Structure formats: C-alpha cells, structure tokens
PDB file of C-alpha atoms in Angstrom:
ATOM      1  CA  ASP A   1      -3.877  14.630   0.399  1.00  0.00           C
ATOM      2  CA  SER A   2      -0.986  12.650  -1.083  1.00  0.00           C
ATOM      3  CA  GLY A   3      -0.913  14.494  -4.403  1.00  0.00           C
ATOM      4  CA  VAL A   4      -1.746  11.332  -6.335  1.00  0.00           C
ATOM      5  CA  THR A   5      -5.050  11.541  -8.182  1.00  0.00           C
ATOM      6  CA  GLN A   6      -7.173   8.737  -9.535  1.00  0.00           C
ATOM      7  CA  THR A   7     -10.260   8.755 -11.707  1.00  0.00           C
ATOM      8  CA  PRO A   8     -12.960   7.678 -11.596  1.00  0.00           C
ATOM      9  CA  LYS A   9     -13.695   7.216  -7.909  1.00  0.00           C
ATOM     10  CA  HIS A  10     -16.322   4.607  -8.571  1.00  0.00           C
ATOM     11  CA  LEU A  11     -17.020   2.372 -11.529  1.00  0.00           C
ATOM     12  CA  ILE A  12     -19.883  -0.058 -12.020  1.00  0.00           C
ATOM     13  CA  THR A  13     -19.847  -2.331 -15.012  1.00  0.00           C
ATOM     14  CA  ALA A  14     -20.930  -5.741 -16.207  1.00  0.00           C
ATOM     15  CA  THR A  15     -19.063  -8.981 -16.660  1.00  0.00           C
ATOM     16  CA  GLY A  16     -17.195  -9.221 -19.917  1.00  0.00           C
ATOM     17  CA  GLN A  17     -16.710  -5.493 -20.220  1.00  0.00           C
ATOM     18  CA  ARG A  18     -13.508  -3.463 -20.349  1.00  0.00           C
ATOM     19  CA  VAL A  19     -12.637  -0.451 -18.203  1.00  0.00           C
ATOM     20  CA  THR A  20      -9.763   1.992 -17.912  1.00  0.00           C
ATOM     21  CA  LEU A  21      -8.557   3.446 -14.640  1.00  0.00           C
ATOM     22  CA  ARG A  22      -6.458   6.570 -14.671  1.00  0.00           C
ATOM     23  CA  CYS A  23      -3.760   7.793 -12.322  1.00  0.00           C
ATOM     24  CA  SER A  24      -1.737  10.991 -12.128  1.00  0.00           C
ATOM     25  CA  PRO A  25       1.362  10.765  -9.920  1.00  0.00           C
ATOM     26  CA  ARG A  26       2.634  13.415  -7.555  1.00  0.00           C
ATOM     27  CA  SER A  27       4.406  16.253  -9.249  1.00  0.00           C
ATOM     28  CA  GLY A  28       8.001  15.179  -9.888  1.00  0.00           C
ATOM     29  CA  ASP A  29       7.434  11.473  -9.348  1.00  0.00           C
ATOM     30  CA  LEU A  30       8.592   9.268 -12.203  1.00  0.00           C
ATOM     31  CA  SER A  31       7.464   5.893 -10.930  1.00  0.00           C
ATOM     32  CA  VAL A  32       3.894   4.648 -10.731  1.00  0.00           C
ATOM     33  CA  TYR A  33       2.599   1.502  -9.081  1.00  0.00           C
ATOM     34  CA  TRP A  34      -0.771  -0.223  -9.269  1.00  0.00           C
ATOM     35  CA  TYR A  35      -2.257  -2.261  -6.433  1.00  0.00           C
ATOM     36  CA  GLN A  36      -5.469  -4.207  -5.994  1.00  0.00           C
ATOM     37  CA  GLN A  37      -7.244  -4.411  -2.658  1.00  0.00           C
ATOM     38  CA  SER A  38      -9.877  -7.095  -2.301  1.00  0.00           C
ATOM     39  CA  LEU A  39     -11.449  -8.805   0.676  1.00  0.00           C
ATOM     40  CA  ASP A  40     -10.053 -12.235  -0.129  1.00  0.00           C
ATOM     41  CA  GLN A  41      -6.612 -11.285  -1.496  1.00  0.00           C
ATOM     42  CA  GLY A  42      -5.800  -8.227   0.569  1.00  0.00           C
ATOM     43  CA  LEU A  43      -3.487  -5.595  -0.915  1.00  0.00           C
ATOM     44  CA  GLN A  44      -1.568  -6.959  -3.857  1.00  0.00           C
ATOM     45  CA  PHE A  45       0.997  -5.345  -6.092  1.00  0.00           C
ATOM     46  CA  LEU A  46       0.100  -5.486  -9.765  1.00  0.00           C
ATOM     47  CA  ILE A  47       2.661  -3.585 -11.793  1.00  0.00           C
ATOM     48  CA  GLN A  48       5.210  -0.767 -11.680  1.00  0.00           C
ATOM     49  CA  TYR A  49       6.305   1.742 -14.302  1.00  0.00           C
ATOM     50  CA  TYR A  50       9.221   4.092 -14.318  1.00  0.00           C
ATOM     51  CA  ASN A  51       9.404   6.959 -16.773  1.00  0.00           C
ATOM     52  CA  GLY A  52       7.233   5.177 -19.293  1.00  0.00           C
ATOM     53  CA  GLU A  53       8.841   1.765 -19.029  1.00  0.00           C
ATOM     54  CA  GLU A  54       7.577  -1.294 -17.205  1.00  0.00           C
ATOM     55  CA  ARG A  55       9.894  -1.996 -14.288  1.00  0.00           C
ATOM     56  CA  ALA A  56       8.294  -4.765 -12.278  1.00  0.00           C
ATOM     57  CA  LYS A  57       5.328  -7.036 -12.522  1.00  0.00           C
ATOM     58  CA  GLY A  58       3.459  -8.672  -9.680  1.00  0.00           C
ATOM     59  CA  ASN A  59       0.236 -10.632  -9.562  1.00  0.00           C
ATOM     60  CA  ILE A  60      -1.301  -9.027 -12.601  1.00  0.00           C
ATOM     61  CA  LEU A  61      -3.675 -11.094 -14.691  1.00  0.00           C
ATOM     62  CA  GLU A  62      -3.170 -11.385 -18.443  1.00  0.00           C
ATOM     63  CA  ARG A  63      -6.557  -9.703 -18.896  1.00  0.00           C
ATOM     64  CA  PHE A  64      -5.090  -6.625 -17.242  1.00  0.00           C
ATOM     65  CA  SER A  65      -2.583  -4.252 -18.791  1.00  0.00           C
ATOM     66  CA  ALA A  66      -1.130  -0.891 -17.980  1.00  0.00           C
ATOM     67  CA  GLN A  67       0.971   1.830 -19.471  1.00  0.00           C
ATOM     68  CA  GLN A  68       2.614   5.067 -18.474  1.00  0.00           C
ATOM     69  CA  PHE A  69       2.451   7.961 -20.867  1.00  0.00           C
ATOM     70  CA  PRO A  70       5.051  10.653 -21.653  1.00  0.00           C
ATOM     71  CA  ASP A  71       3.312  13.062 -19.272  1.00  0.00           C
ATOM     72  CA  LEU A  72       3.793  10.332 -16.627  1.00  0.00           C
ATOM     73  CA  HIS A  73       0.158   9.605 -15.993  1.00  0.00           C
ATOM     74  CA  SER A  74      -0.731   5.941 -16.053  1.00  0.00           C
ATOM     75  CA  GLU A  75      -3.708   3.892 -17.078  1.00  0.00           C
ATOM     76  CA  LEU A  76      -4.717   0.430 -15.942  1.00  0.00           C
ATOM     77  CA  ASN A  77      -6.862  -1.454 -18.422  1.00  0.00           C
ATOM     78  CA  LEU A  78      -9.033  -4.294 -17.191  1.00  0.00           C
ATOM     79  CA  SER A  79     -10.741  -6.431 -19.818  1.00  0.00           C
ATOM     80  CA  SER A  80     -13.105  -9.416 -19.939  1.00  0.00           C
ATOM     81  CA  LEU A  81     -14.142  -8.447 -16.453  1.00  0.00           C
ATOM     82  CA  GLU A  82     -15.273 -11.086 -14.000  1.00  0.00           C
ATOM     83  CA  LEU A  83     -17.171 -10.777 -10.742  1.00  0.00           C
ATOM     84  CA  GLY A  84     -13.966 -11.484  -8.870  1.00  0.00           C
ATOM     85  CA  ASP A  85     -12.324  -8.381 -10.311  1.00  0.00           C
ATOM     86  CA  SER A  86     -14.504  -6.242  -8.072  1.00  0.00           C
ATOM     87  CA  ALA A  87     -12.031  -4.477  -5.819  1.00  0.00           C
ATOM     88  CA  LEU A  88     -10.430  -1.215  -4.870  1.00  0.00           C
ATOM     89  CA  TYR A  89      -7.599  -0.328  -7.231  1.00  0.00           C
ATOM     90  CA  PHE A  90      -4.896   1.951  -5.930  1.00  0.00           C
ATOM     91  CA  CYS A  91      -2.228   3.847  -7.732  1.00  0.00           C
ATOM     92  CA  ALA A  92       0.899   4.971  -5.916  1.00  0.00           C
ATOM     93  CA  SER A  93       3.882   7.001  -6.969  1.00  0.00           C
ATOM     94  CA  SER A  94       7.438   7.627  -5.881  1.00  0.00           C
ATOM     95  CA  VAL A  95      10.283   9.718  -7.183  1.00  0.00           C
ATOM     96  CA  THR A  96      12.400   7.116  -8.953  1.00  0.00           C
ATOM     97  CA  GLY A  97      11.013   3.805  -7.745  1.00  0.00           C
ATOM     98  CA  GLY A  98      13.990   3.118  -5.521  1.00  0.00           C
ATOM     99  CA  VAL A  99      13.608   0.509  -2.811  1.00  0.00           C
ATOM    100  CA  GLN A 100      14.038   3.023   0.002  1.00  0.00           C
ATOM    101  CA  GLU A 101      11.479   5.437  -1.300  1.00  0.00           C
ATOM    102  CA  THR A 102       8.071   5.967   0.214  1.00  0.00           C
ATOM    103  CA  GLN A 103       5.192   5.193  -2.080  1.00  0.00           C
ATOM    104  CA  TYR A 104       2.365   7.708  -1.866  1.00  0.00           C
ATOM    105  CA  PHE A 105      -1.084   6.360  -2.586  1.00  0.00           C
ATOM    106  CA  GLY A 106      -4.042   7.851  -4.349  1.00  0.00           C
ATOM    107  CA  PRO A 107      -7.612   7.592  -3.049  1.00  0.00           C
ATOM    108  CA  GLY A 108      -8.371   4.580  -5.214  1.00  0.00           C
ATOM    109  CA  THR A 109     -10.975   3.546  -7.749  1.00  0.00           C
ATOM    110  CA  ARG A 110     -13.689   1.239  -6.495  1.00  0.00           C
ATOM    111  CA  LEU A 111     -14.709  -1.180  -9.224  1.00  0.00           C
ATOM    112  CA  LEU A 112     -17.896  -3.177  -8.996  1.00  0.00           C
ATOM    113  CA  VAL A 113     -18.522  -5.841 -11.622  1.00  0.00           C
ATOM    114  CA  LEU A 114     -22.110  -7.042 -11.791  1.00  0.00           C
TER     115      LEU A 114
ATOM    116  CA  ALA B   1      10.696 -14.223  -0.786  1.00  0.00           C
ATOM    117  CA  GLN B   2       9.437 -11.639   1.617  1.00  0.00           C
ATOM    118  CA  SER B   3       6.320 -11.750   3.729  1.00  0.00           C
ATOM    119  CA  VAL B   4       4.749  -9.827   6.548  1.00  0.00           C
ATOM    120  CA  ALA B   5       2.265 -10.903   9.189  1.00  0.00           C
ATOM    121  CA  GLN B   6      -0.141  -8.909  11.286  1.00  0.00           C
ATOM    122  CA  PRO B   7      -1.350 -11.424  13.837  1.00  0.00           C
ATOM    123  CA  GLU B   8      -4.310  -9.397  15.092  1.00  0.00           C
ATOM    124  CA  ASP B   9      -7.255  -8.626  12.843  1.00  0.00           C
ATOM    125  CA  GLN B  10      -8.723  -6.301  15.435  1.00  0.00           C
ATOM    126  CA  VAL B  11      -7.292  -4.251  18.281  1.00  0.00           C
ATOM    127  CA  ASN B  12      -9.462  -2.345  20.721  1.00  0.00           C
ATOM    128  CA  VAL B  13      -8.031   0.241  23.080  1.00  0.00           C
ATOM    129  CA  ALA B  14      -9.511   2.870  25.336  1.00  0.00           C
ATOM    130  CA  GLU B  15      -8.927   6.503  24.496  1.00  0.00           C
ATOM    131  CA  GLY B  16      -5.872   7.816  26.294  1.00  0.00           C
ATOM    132  CA  ASN B  17      -4.305   4.385  26.700  1.00  0.00           C
ATOM    133  CA  PRO B  18      -1.185   3.317  24.839  1.00  0.00           C
ATOM    134  CA  LEU B  19      -1.732   1.288  21.699  1.00  0.00           C
ATOM    135  CA  THR B  20       0.321  -1.337  19.917  1.00  0.00           C
ATOM    136  CA  VAL B  21      -0.320  -2.845  16.502  1.00  0.00           C
ATOM    137  CA  LYS B  22       1.886  -5.845  15.862  1.00  0.00           C
ATOM    138  CA  CYS B  23       3.840  -6.739  12.747  1.00  0.00           C
ATOM    139  CA  THR B  24       6.394  -9.451  12.033  1.00  0.00           C
ATOM    140  CA  TYR B  25       8.279  -9.934   8.818  1.00  0.00           C
ATOM    141  CA  SER B  26      10.348 -12.415   6.886  1.00  0.00           C
ATOM    142  CA  VAL B  27      12.968 -11.411   4.336  1.00  0.00           C
ATOM    143  CA  SER B  28      16.234 -12.864   3.186  1.00  0.00           C
ATOM    144  CA  GLY B  29      18.307  -9.829   4.092  1.00  0.00           C
ATOM    145  CA  ASN B  30      17.829  -6.539   5.876  1.00  0.00           C
ATOM    146  CA  PRO B  31      14.268  -5.343   5.483  1.00  0.00           C
ATOM    147  CA  TYR B  32      12.795  -2.016   4.633  1.00  0.00           C
ATOM    148  CA  LEU B  33       9.628  -1.676   6.686  1.00  0.00           C
ATOM    149  CA  PHE B  34       6.658   0.648   6.352  1.00  0.00           C
ATOM    150  CA  TRP B  35       3.421   1.446   8.151  1.00  0.00           C
ATOM    151  CA  TYR B  36       0.378   2.850   6.386  1.00  0.00           C
ATOM    152  CA  VAL B  37      -3.063   3.780   7.686  1.00  0.00           C
ATOM    153  CA  GLN B  38      -6.320   3.579   5.767  1.00  0.00           C
ATOM    154  CA  TYR B  39      -9.339   5.578   6.850  1.00  0.00           C
ATOM    155  CA  PRO B  40     -12.798   4.646   5.530  1.00  0.00           C
ATOM    156  CA  ASN B  41     -13.210   5.436   1.843  1.00  0.00           C
ATOM    157  CA  ARG B  42      -9.711   6.860   1.683  1.00  0.00           C
ATOM    158  CA  GLY B  43      -6.403   5.750   0.259  1.00  0.00           C
ATOM    159  CA  LEU B  44      -3.429   4.580   2.245  1.00  0.00           C
ATOM    160  CA  GLN B  45      -1.566   7.259   4.135  1.00  0.00           C
ATOM    161  CA  PHE B  46       2.103   6.822   4.924  1.00  0.00           C
ATOM    162  CA  LEU B  47       2.933   6.880   8.639  1.00  0.00           C
ATOM    163  CA  LEU B  48       6.591   5.927   8.950  1.00  0.00           C
ATOM    164  CA  LYS B  49       9.354   3.710   7.668  1.00  0.00           C
ATOM    165  CA  TYR B  50      12.511   1.989   8.798  1.00  0.00           C
ATOM    166  CA  ILE B  51      15.408   1.809   6.387  1.00  0.00           C
ATOM    167  CA  THR B  52      18.486   1.794   8.591  1.00  0.00           C
ATOM    168  CA  GLY B  53      19.866   3.424  11.701  1.00  0.00           C
ATOM    169  CA  ASP B  54      18.010   4.018  14.952  1.00  0.00           C
ATOM    170  CA  ASN B  55      15.664   1.161  15.742  1.00  0.00           C
ATOM    171  CA  LEU B  56      13.005   3.558  17.024  1.00  0.00           C
ATOM    172  CA  VAL B  57      11.327   5.401  14.199  1.00  0.00           C
ATOM    173  CA  LYS B  58       9.014   8.341  14.754  1.00  0.00           C
ATOM    174  CA  GLY B  59       6.299   9.141  12.279  1.00  0.00           C
ATOM    175  CA  SER B  60       3.164  11.126  11.643  1.00  0.00           C
ATOM    176  CA  TYR B  61       0.363  11.801  14.132  1.00  0.00           C
ATOM    177  CA  GLY B  62       2.464  10.786  17.144  1.00  0.00           C
ATOM    178  CA  PHE B  63       3.039   7.220  15.985  1.00  0.00           C
ATOM    179  CA  GLU B  64       6.324   5.412  16.354  1.00  0.00           C
ATOM    180  CA  ALA B  65       7.591   1.937  15.597  1.00  0.00           C
ATOM    181  CA  GLU B  66      10.445  -0.136  16.895  1.00  0.00           C
ATOM    182  CA  PHE B  67      12.498  -2.351  14.634  1.00  0.00           C
ATOM    183  CA  ASN B  68      13.597  -5.508  16.426  1.00  0.00           C
ATOM    184  CA  LYS B  69      15.867  -7.622  14.264  1.00  0.00           C
ATOM    185  CA  SER B  70      16.136 -10.565  16.636  1.00  0.00           C
ATOM    186  CA  GLN B  71      12.363 -10.868  16.868  1.00  0.00           C
ATOM    187  CA  THR B  72      11.823  -9.835  13.236  1.00  0.00           C
ATOM    188  CA  SER B  73       9.199  -7.384  14.389  1.00  0.00           C
ATOM    189  CA  PHE B  74       8.195  -3.831  13.629  1.00  0.00           C
ATOM    190  CA  HIS B  75       5.352  -3.003  16.009  1.00  0.00           C
ATOM    191  CA  LEU B  76       3.509   0.287  15.694  1.00  0.00           C
ATOM    192  CA  LYS B  77       2.951   2.216  18.905  1.00  0.00           C
ATOM    193  CA  LYS B  78       1.412   5.376  20.239  1.00  0.00           C
ATOM    194  CA  PRO B  79       1.594   6.517  23.874  1.00  0.00           C
ATOM    195  CA  SER B  80      -1.960   7.855  24.053  1.00  0.00           C
ATOM    196  CA  ALA B  81      -4.682   6.750  21.630  1.00  0.00           C
ATOM    197  CA  LEU B  82      -7.240   9.105  20.153  1.00  0.00           C
ATOM    198  CA  VAL B  83     -10.682   8.201  18.858  1.00  0.00           C
ATOM    199  CA  SER B  84      -9.560   9.646  15.527  1.00  0.00           C
ATOM    200  CA  ASP B  85      -6.839   6.962  15.335  1.00  0.00           C
ATOM    201  CA  SER B  86      -9.542   4.385  14.620  1.00  0.00           C
ATOM    202  CA  ALA B  87      -8.682   3.002  11.185  1.00  0.00           C
ATOM    203  CA  LEU B  88      -7.145   0.086   9.316  1.00  0.00           C
ATOM    204  CA  TYR B  89      -3.390  -0.201   9.706  1.00  0.00           C
ATOM    205  CA  PHE B  90      -1.096  -1.965   7.284  1.00  0.00           C
ATOM    206  CA  CYS B  91       2.473  -3.064   7.757  1.00  0.00           C
ATOM    207  CA  ALA B  92       4.521  -3.546   4.600  1.00  0.00           C
ATOM    208  CA  VAL B  93       7.975  -4.870   3.823  1.00  0.00           C
ATOM    209  CA  ARG B  94      10.321  -4.393   0.955  1.00  0.00           C
ATOM    210  CA  ASP B  95      13.324  -6.666   0.454  1.00  0.00           C
ATOM    211  CA  PRO B  96      16.209  -4.736  -1.081  1.00  0.00           C
ATOM    212  CA  GLY B  97      17.924  -8.032  -1.841  1.00  0.00           C
ATOM    213  CA  ASP B  98      15.061  -9.362  -3.909  1.00  0.00           C
ATOM    214  CA  GLN B  99      16.508 -10.307  -7.255  1.00  0.00           C
ATOM    215  CA  THR B 100      13.229 -11.131  -8.930  1.00  0.00           C
ATOM    216  CA  GLY B 101      12.700  -7.574  -9.997  1.00  0.00           C
ATOM    217  CA  ALA B 102       9.376  -7.390  -8.260  1.00  0.00           C
ATOM    218  CA  ASN B 103      10.872  -4.772  -5.970  1.00  0.00           C
ATOM    219  CA  ASN B 104       7.593  -3.778  -4.474  1.00  0.00           C
ATOM    220  CA  LEU B 105       5.764  -3.501  -1.201  1.00  0.00           C
ATOM    221  CA  PHE B 106       4.352  -6.655   0.365  1.00  0.00           C
ATOM    222  CA  PHE B 107       1.501  -5.801   2.665  1.00  0.00           C
ATOM    223  CA  GLY B 108       0.153  -7.525   5.698  1.00  0.00           C
ATOM    224  CA  THR B 109      -3.530  -8.298   5.960  1.00  0.00           C
ATOM    225  CA  GLY B 110      -4.213  -5.240   8.051  1.00  0.00           C
ATOM    226  CA  THR B 111      -5.280  -4.619  11.636  1.00  0.00           C
ATOM    227  CA  ARG B 112      -8.423  -2.707  12.427  1.00  0.00           C
ATOM    228  CA  LEU B 113      -7.839  -0.413  15.363  1.00  0.00           C
ATOM    229  CA  THR B 114     -10.813   0.812  17.323  1.00  0.00           C
ATOM    230  CA  VAL B 115     -10.279   3.437  19.993  1.00  0.00           C
ATOM    231  CA  ILE B 116     -13.127   3.451  22.464  1.00  0.00           C
ATOM    232  CA  PRO B 117     -14.128   6.819  23.959  1.00  0.00           C
TER     233      PRO B 117
END
C-alpha cells in the first residue's frame, strides 16, 4: 500500500457526461500528479500540482481540468466525455515534486465511457 | 525531449532462472531512471531508481538494475525468478535538464513478465 488513495475505484458513465476523480496524497506529500493509462496511449502524464499550484502540464485535454485543495487532496475533472476517454487514471504523490523524488502511485480509478 | 523504450512486450522465464527486462532511454543530459511494477488491478509499485553514483542499483523484492551510460540502458534483473514476479513492468525516465517545465516521468510501453512454474 503506497499511502495514496483514490476514489472511486470504478466509474461507468455515458458520453457527454462529466465526472470527478479524487485523490489523497501520502501524508506529508505536497505534490500530486495525474496520469492516464490506456491501451493505445500507454501511461501518459497529465498534470502536476504542488501545494495547491499547478506546476507542470502534460498531455491533458482542454476538456479535462484539475485542482489541488488546501488540504492537499486533488480532483481531476473530466467533461464532455468521449468513448476514447475510457482508461485507468492514476494519481501519484511525492514530497515536493523534485526531479529526484520517487512518485508513489495510488490504485487508480477505472473509467468506462459508454 | 526524453523517451524510453522497452523493446520486449513479453518476457517468459522459468521459475528459478534469472530474469532480465530491458530498457533503453534517450535524454539530453544525465537521466534519472525508475522501474515500477504493476500487478493486475493494482497501481504501480516503485521498485528502484537510479539518480547518481553506483551503476548497480538494488531495489525491492530482490530486483536490481544496472545503469549503462554508453549503451543508454537500464535493464532490470533478478537472479532467481518467482511465479509471484509475474506482472507488468514499466521503465520510466526523468530528464533533470528538461526546461519545458513538464518535469515528469516518461514511461515505456511496459513489458509483461510471465514466470513459468
């Protein structure tokens, strides 16, 4: 158990809908990352937050957004969902987001868009 | 830009035999390299990383990896495979010299390891 928690574990929704994925980092970690794992794209970095502020942005679609709250938990919002958004979404955390730090991953949220 | 390649989609090895999962990388400077393992319906678990220093890095569950700068490789190894090692293994690279601000892990496509009893 990495100490990173994600809810829900599974999510089934329809095209055009909006969902929110939640992540709680390890105790003491200030930086949160979001990744998408899909069969065709593999594991891709979406976005990183550090202490409430966006730090880095990867291949995140404009329909997707995220934020990190004062208690350091993070939410990833996916809107206008398409079939291709079906994937496993991982959250990871590290202490300060430094390049040498290990990122610890949560168990993921499996999203299925029908 | 950084990238990482795992040339084998699938590796099969007999229980008790040594195993190797291959990884090569491309970065502009000195890389930071990581190995993660993913068991079915689980998240990624950190195995080991190379930042600097000794080229041979020891990690969790008896795994080790050797950083080879001339071959730009970071192969994962274990002297004696267990059936419980069967999983999906990911190599990842981080380029500390990346000025884009992305500053994140770039993952390979993964190698599925099957240890045959």
